[in-house]
PDB file of C-alpha atoms in Angstrom:
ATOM      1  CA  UNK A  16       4.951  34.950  -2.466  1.00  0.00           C
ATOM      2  CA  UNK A  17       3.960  31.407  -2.899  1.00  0.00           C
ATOM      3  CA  UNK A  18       0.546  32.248  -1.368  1.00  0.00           C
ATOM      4  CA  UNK A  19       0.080  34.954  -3.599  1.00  0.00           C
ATOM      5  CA  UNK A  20       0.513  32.474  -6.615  1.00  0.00           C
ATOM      6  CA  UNK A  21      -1.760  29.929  -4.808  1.00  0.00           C
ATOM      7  CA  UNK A  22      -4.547  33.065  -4.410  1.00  0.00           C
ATOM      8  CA  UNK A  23      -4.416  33.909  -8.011  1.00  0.00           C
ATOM      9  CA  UNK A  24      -4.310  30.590  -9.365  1.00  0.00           C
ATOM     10  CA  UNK A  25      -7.861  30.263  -6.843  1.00  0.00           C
ATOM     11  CA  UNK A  26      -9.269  33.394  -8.149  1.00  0.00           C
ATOM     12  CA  UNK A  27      -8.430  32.453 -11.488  1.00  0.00           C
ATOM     13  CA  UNK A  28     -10.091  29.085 -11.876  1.00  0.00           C
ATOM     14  CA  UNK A  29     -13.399  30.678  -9.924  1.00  0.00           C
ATOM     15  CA  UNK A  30     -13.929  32.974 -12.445  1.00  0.00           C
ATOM     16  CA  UNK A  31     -13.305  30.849 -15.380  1.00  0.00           C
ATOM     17  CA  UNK A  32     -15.771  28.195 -13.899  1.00  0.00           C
ATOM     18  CA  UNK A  33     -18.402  30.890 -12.838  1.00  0.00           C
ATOM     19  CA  UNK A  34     -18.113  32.037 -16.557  1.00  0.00           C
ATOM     20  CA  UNK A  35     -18.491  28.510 -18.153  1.00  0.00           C
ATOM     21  CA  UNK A  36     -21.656  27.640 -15.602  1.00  0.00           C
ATOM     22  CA  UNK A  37     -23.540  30.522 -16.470  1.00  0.00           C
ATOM     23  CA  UNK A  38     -24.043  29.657 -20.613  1.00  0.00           C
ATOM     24  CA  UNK A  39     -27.407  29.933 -21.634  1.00  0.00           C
ATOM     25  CA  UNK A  40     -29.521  27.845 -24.128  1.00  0.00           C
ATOM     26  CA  UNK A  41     -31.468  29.422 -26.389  1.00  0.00           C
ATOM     27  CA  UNK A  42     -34.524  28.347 -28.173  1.00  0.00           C
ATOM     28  CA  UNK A  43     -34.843  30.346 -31.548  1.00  0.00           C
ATOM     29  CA  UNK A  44     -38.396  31.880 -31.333  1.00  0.00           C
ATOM     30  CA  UNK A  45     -38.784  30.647 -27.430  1.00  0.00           C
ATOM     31  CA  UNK A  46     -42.365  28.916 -27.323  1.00  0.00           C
ATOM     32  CA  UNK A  47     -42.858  28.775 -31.126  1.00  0.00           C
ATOM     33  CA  UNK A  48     -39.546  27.366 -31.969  1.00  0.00           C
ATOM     34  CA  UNK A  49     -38.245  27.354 -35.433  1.00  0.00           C
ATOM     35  CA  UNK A  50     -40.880  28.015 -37.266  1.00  0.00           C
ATOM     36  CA  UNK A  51     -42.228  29.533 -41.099  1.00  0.00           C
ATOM     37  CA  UNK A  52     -45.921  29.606 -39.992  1.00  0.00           C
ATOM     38  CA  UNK A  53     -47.367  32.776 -38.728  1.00  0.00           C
ATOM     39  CA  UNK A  54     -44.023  34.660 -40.754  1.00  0.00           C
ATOM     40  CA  UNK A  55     -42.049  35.027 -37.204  1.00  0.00           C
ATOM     41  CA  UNK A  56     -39.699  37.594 -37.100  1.00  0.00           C
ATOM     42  CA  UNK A  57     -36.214  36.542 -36.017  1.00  0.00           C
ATOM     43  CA  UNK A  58     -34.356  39.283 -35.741  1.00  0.00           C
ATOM     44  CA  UNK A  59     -37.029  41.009 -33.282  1.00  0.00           C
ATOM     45  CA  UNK A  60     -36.468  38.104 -31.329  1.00  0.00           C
ATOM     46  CA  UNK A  61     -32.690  37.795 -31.134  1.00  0.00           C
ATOM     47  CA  UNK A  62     -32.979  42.047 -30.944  1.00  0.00           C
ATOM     48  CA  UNK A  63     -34.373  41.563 -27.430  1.00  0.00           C
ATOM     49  CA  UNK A  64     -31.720  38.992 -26.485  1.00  0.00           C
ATOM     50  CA  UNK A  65     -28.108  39.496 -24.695  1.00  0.00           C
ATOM     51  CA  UNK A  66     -25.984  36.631 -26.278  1.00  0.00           C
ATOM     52  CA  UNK A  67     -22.856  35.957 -24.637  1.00  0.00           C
ATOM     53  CA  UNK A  68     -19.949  33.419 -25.309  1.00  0.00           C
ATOM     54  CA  UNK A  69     -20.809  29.983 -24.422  1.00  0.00           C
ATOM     55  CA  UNK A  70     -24.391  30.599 -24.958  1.00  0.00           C
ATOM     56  CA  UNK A  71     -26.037  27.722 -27.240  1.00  0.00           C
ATOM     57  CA  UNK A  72     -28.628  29.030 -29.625  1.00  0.00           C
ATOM     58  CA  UNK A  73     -31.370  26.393 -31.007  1.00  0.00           C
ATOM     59  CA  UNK A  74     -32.638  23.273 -29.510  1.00  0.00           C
ATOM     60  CA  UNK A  75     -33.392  20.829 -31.553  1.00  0.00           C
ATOM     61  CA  UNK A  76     -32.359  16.777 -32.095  1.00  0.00           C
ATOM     62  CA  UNK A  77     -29.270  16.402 -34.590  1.00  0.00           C
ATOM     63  CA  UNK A  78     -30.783  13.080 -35.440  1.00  0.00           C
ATOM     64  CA  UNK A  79     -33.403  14.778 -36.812  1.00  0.00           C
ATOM     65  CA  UNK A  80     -31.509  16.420 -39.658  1.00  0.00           C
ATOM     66  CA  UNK A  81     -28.551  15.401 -41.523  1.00  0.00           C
ATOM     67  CA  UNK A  82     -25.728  17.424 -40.557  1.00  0.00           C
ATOM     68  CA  UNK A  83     -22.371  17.859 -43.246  1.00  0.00           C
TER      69      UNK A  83
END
């Protein structure tokens, strides 16, 4: 029993660590970044994307804007 318990406590913190190592960042509008020129269109672009929890979307320098 006890190494049942050890297996699943194994099993358990490989998938939770496999889950957390495979977030994604995400630059809104990939090469063009966050842009108004050219009018992009941001919902074809996060249409063709698979977001999943974890996932970071934008990429930009916080001390670049002032945040609340």
């Amino acid at each position: 029993m006890a190494m049942s318990t050890k297996h699943l406590l194994v099993l358990t913190l490989g998938l939770a660590m496999a889950a957390t190592s495979s977030a994604v960042v995400y630059k809104v509008g990939d090469s063009n970044g966050w842009t108004i020129l050219g009018n992009p269109n941001y919902r074809d672009w996060a249409g063709n994307k698979t977001f999943h929890v974890g996932d970071t979307i934008g990429n930009f320098a916080a001390v670049h804007y002032k945040m609340p």
